[in-house]
Coordinates of C-alpha atoms and ligand atoms in Angstrom, one line a residue:
X1159 CA 191.5 198.8 6.5
X1160 CA 193.9 201.6 5.5
X1161 CA 196.6 202.5 7.9
X1162 CA 197.2 206.1 9.2
X1163 CA 200.3 207.1 11.0
X1164 CA 200.3 209.8 13.7
X1165 CA 203.8 211.3 13.3
X1166 CA 204.4 211.8 17.0
X1167 CA 206.2 210.3 20.0
X1168 CA 204.0 212.3 22.4
X1169 CA 201.6 209.8 24.0
X1170 CA 199.3 212.7 25.1
X1171 CA 198.8 213.7 21.4
X1172 CA 198.3 210.0 20.4
X1173 CA 195.5 209.6 23.0
X1174 CA 193.8 212.8 21.9
X1175 CA 194.0 212.2 18.2
X1176 CA 192.8 208.6 18.5
X1177 CA 189.7 209.8 20.4
X1178 CA 189.1 212.5 17.7
X1179 CA 189.4 209.9 14.9
X1180 CA 186.6 208.0 16.7
X1181 CA 184.8 205.9 14.2
X1182 CA 186.9 206.9 11.2
X1183 CA 187.8 203.5 9.7
X1184 CA 191.6 203.5 9.9
X1185 CA 194.3 201.4 11.5
X1186 CA 196.1 204.0 13.6
X1187 CA 199.9 203.8 14.2
X1188 CA 202.3 206.2 15.9
X1189 CA 206.1 206.6 15.8
X1190 CA 206.3 204.1 18.6
X1191 CA 205.6 201.5 15.9
X1192 CA 208.6 202.8 13.8
X1193 CA 211.5 203.0 16.4
X1194 CA 214.1 203.0 13.5
X1195 CA 213.0 206.6 12.7
X1196 CA 214.3 208.0 16.0
X1197 CA 213.8 211.7 16.8
X1198 CA 213.0 213.8 13.8
X1199 CA 214.9 217.1 14.1
X1200 CA 212.6 220.1 14.3
X1201 CA 214.7 222.7 12.7
X1202 CA 211.9 225.0 11.5
X1203 CA 211.0 228.4 13.0
X1204 CA 207.3 228.0 12.4
X1205 CA 204.7 225.4 13.4
X1206 CA 204.0 224.9 9.7
X1207 CA 207.7 224.1 8.9
X1208 CA 208.0 221.6 11.8
X1209 CA 204.7 219.9 11.0
X1210 CA 205.8 219.5 7.4
X1211 CA 209.2 218.1 8.3
X1212 CA 207.6 215.5 10.6
X1213 CA 205.0 214.5 8.0
X1214 CA 207.4 214.4 5.1
X1215 CA 210.0 212.4 6.9
X1216 CA 207.5 209.8 8.0
X1217 CA 205.9 209.7 4.5
X1218 CA 209.2 209.3 2.8
X1219 CA 210.1 206.4 5.1
X1220 CA 206.7 204.5 5.1
X1221 CA 204.8 205.6 2.0
X1222 CA 201.7 205.5 4.2
X1223 CA 199.2 208.3 4.9
X1224 CA 200.4 210.5 7.8
X1225 CA 199.2 213.2 10.1
X1226 CA 201.7 215.4 12.0
X1227 CA 200.9 218.0 14.6
X1228 CA 203.3 220.7 15.6
X1229 CA 201.9 222.8 18.5
X1230 CA 202.8 225.0 21.4
X1231 CA 201.9 227.7 23.8
X1232 CA 202.0 231.4 22.8
X1233 CA 202.0 233.8 25.8
X1234 CA 200.9 237.4 25.2
X1235 CA 203.2 238.9 27.8
X1236 CA 206.2 237.0 26.3
X1237 CA 205.5 238.2 22.8
X1238 CA 204.3 234.7 21.7
X1239 CA 207.1 232.7 23.5
X1240 CA 207.7 229.8 24.0
X1241 CA 205.9 229.2 20.7
X1242 CA 207.6 226.6 18.5
X1243 CA 210.1 226.1 21.3
X1244 CA 207.4 225.0 23.8
X1245 CA 208.7 221.4 24.2
X1246 CA 212.3 222.7 24.8
X1247 CA 211.5 225.9 26.7
X1248 CA 213.6 225.0 29.7
X1249 CA 216.3 223.1 27.7
X1250 CA 216.8 220.3 25.2
X1251 CA 215.9 217.5 27.8
X1252 CA 213.3 219.6 29.7
X1253 CA 210.4 217.8 31.3
X1254 CA 206.9 219.3 31.4
X1255 CA 207.5 220.2 35.0
X1256 CA 210.7 222.0 34.1
X1257 CA 208.9 224.0 31.4
X1258 CA 206.0 224.9 33.7
X1259 CA 208.3 226.1 36.4
X1260 CA 210.2 228.3 34.0
X1261 CA 207.0 229.7 32.6
X1262 CA 205.7 230.6 36.1
X1263 CA 209.1 232.2 36.8
X1264 CA 208.9 234.3 33.6
X1265 CA 205.5 235.5 34.5
X1266 CA 206.1 236.1 38.3
X1267 CA 205.6 239.8 38.0
X1268 CA 202.6 239.7 35.6
X1269 CA 199.1 240.3 37.1
X1270 CA 196.1 238.2 36.1
X1271 CA 195.0 240.7 33.5
X1272 CA 198.2 240.3 31.6
X1273 CA 198.4 236.6 31.6
X1274 CA 196.5 235.9 28.4
X1275 CA 197.8 233.0 26.2
X1276 CA 196.8 230.6 23.5
X1277 CA 197.7 227.1 22.4
X1278 CA 198.2 226.7 18.6
X1279 CA 198.3 223.5 16.6
X1280 CA 199.2 223.1 12.9
X1281 CA 198.5 219.8 11.4
X1282 CA 200.2 218.7 8.2
X1283 CA 198.7 215.6 6.6
X1284 CA 200.0 213.8 3.6
X1285 CA 197.7 211.3 1.9
X1286 CA 199.9 210.5 -1.1
X1287 CA 202.5 212.0 -3.4
X1288 CA 201.6 215.7 -3.8
X1289 CA 198.6 215.4 -1.6
X1290 CA 199.7 217.5 1.3
X1291 CA 197.4 219.7 3.4
X1292 CA 197.7 222.0 6.4
X1293 CA 195.1 222.9 9.0
X1294 CA 195.3 225.1 12.1
X1295 CA 193.5 225.6 15.4
X1296 CA 193.8 228.0 18.3
X1297 CA 192.5 227.8 21.9
X1298 CA 192.7 230.9 24.1
X1299 CA 193.0 231.0 27.9
X1300 CA 195.1 232.5 30.7
X1301 CA 198.2 231.3 32.6
X1302 CA 197.4 230.5 36.2
X1303 CA 199.7 231.1 39.2
X1304 CA 200.3 227.4 40.0
X1305 CA 199.7 223.9 38.5
X1306 CA 196.3 222.2 38.9
X1307 CA 195.0 218.9 37.6
X1308 CA 196.4 215.6 36.5
X1309 CA 195.0 215.1 33.0
X1310 CA 196.6 216.1 29.6
X1311 CA 200.2 216.9 29.3
X1312 CA 202.7 219.8 28.8
X1313 CA 201.4 223.2 29.9
X1314 CA 197.8 221.9 30.6
X1315 CA 198.1 222.3 34.4
X1316 CA 198.8 226.0 34.0
X1317 CA 196.3 226.8 31.3
X1318 CA 193.0 228.2 32.5
X1319 CA 190.4 227.8 29.9
X1320 CA 188.2 230.5 28.5
X1321 CA 185.6 231.9 29.0
X1322 CA 185.4 231.6 32.8
X1323 CA 189.0 230.6 33.7
X1324 CA 187.7 228.3 36.4
X1325 CA 189.4 225.1 35.4
X1326 CA 192.8 224.3 33.9
X1327 CA 193.1 222.2 30.8
X1328 CA 194.5 219.4 33.1
X1329 CA 191.3 219.5 35.1
X1330 CA 189.2 218.6 32.0
X1331 CA 188.4 215.1 30.9
X1332 CA 189.8 213.9 27.5
X1333 CA 186.4 214.5 25.9
X1334 CA 186.1 218.0 27.4
X1335 CA 189.6 218.9 26.2
X1336 CA 188.8 217.5 22.8
X1337 CA 185.7 219.6 22.5
X1338 CA 187.7 222.9 22.7
X1339 CA 191.4 222.3 22.1
X1340 CA 193.6 223.8 19.5
X1341 CA 194.4 220.3 18.2
X1342 CA 190.8 219.3 17.9
X1343 CA 190.0 222.5 16.0
X1344 CA 192.8 221.8 13.6
X1345 CA 191.6 218.2 13.3
X1346 CA 188.0 219.3 12.8
X1347 CA 189.2 221.1 9.6
X1348 CA 191.1 218.1 8.5
X1349 CA 188.5 215.4 9.1
X1350 CA 186.4 216.0 6.0
X1351 CA 189.5 215.7 3.8
X1352 CA 190.6 212.6 5.5
X1353 CA 187.2 211.0 5.2
X1354 CA 187.1 211.9 1.5
X1355 CA 190.5 210.4 1.0
X1356 CA 189.5 207.2 2.7
X1357 CA 186.3 207.0 0.6
X1358 CA 188.2 207.5 -2.7
X1359 CA 190.1 204.3 -1.9
Ligands
LIG2161 P1 206.2 215.3 18.7 O1 207.1 216.3 18.1 O2 206.8 213.9 18.7 O3 204.8 215.3 18.2 P2 206.4 217.0 21.0 O4 205.9 217.0 22.4 O5 207.9 217.3 20.9 O6 206.1 215.6 20.3 P3 205.9 219.5 19.6 O7 207.2 219.6 19.0 O8 204.7 219.8 18.7 O9 205.6 218.0 20.1 O10 205.8 220.4 20.9 C1 204.6 220.6 21.5 C2 204.8 221.2 22.9 O11 203.9 222.2 23.1 C3 204.5 220.1 23.9 O12 205.6 219.3 24.3 C4 203.9 220.9 25.1 O13 204.9 221.5 25.8 C5 203.2 222.1 24.3 N1 201.8 221.7 24.0 C6 201.3 221.4 22.7 N2 200.0 221.0 22.8 C7 199.7 221.0 24.1 C8 198.5 220.7 24.8 O14 197.4 220.3 24.2 N3 198.5 220.8 26.2 C9 199.7 221.3 26.8 N4 200.8 221.6 26.2 C10 200.8 221.4 24.9

């Protein structure tokens, strides 16, 4: 069976992408299987640039097909911040809790009606030399006033999901999140290309 590398250290992403791959016949690896690669510096200013850096670095090192996701939270009232800096919003070594605390602080004066936000994911896949594709997905919601739920990762406990804003992303099961998330939407656009690549042999 062909191997496919998920170019991420984020275990939440690995869990989600593995479930999305479902019955696609590939042997899935992540960056945890390639410790020699270390952290890949994300020097870009767009999701596209960072997804490409991750995918190209891993492809150059392994020569194996690779999928990289670069993603983040874009808050309307913060002009799209934290955006590409989502993982590092509260500092280089920030935890998810640090980032969530900083976001609640930044929105402390913003009423419910102004708390719209979206997650965005850009996936860069490289199937072979010169075979590089990008797909994108967005999921809209609203930032709550406190964390709720234990599932998912990152900003999920603060992200109330459209259209009824009753539950946070962290209160959804993996399958429920994968039915609507930005990452699953990006993956949905990629899947036919991946399947075609695997069929071509
Ligand atoms: P890799 O670079 O190793 O993939 P990372 O966590 O650093 O892992 P990103 O650079 O793409 O990944 O940063 C994504 C950040 O955006 C992530 O750490 C969260 O803070 C946020 N984020 C992205 N997708 C999310 C999701 O589905 N739920 C909650 N937060 C998310």
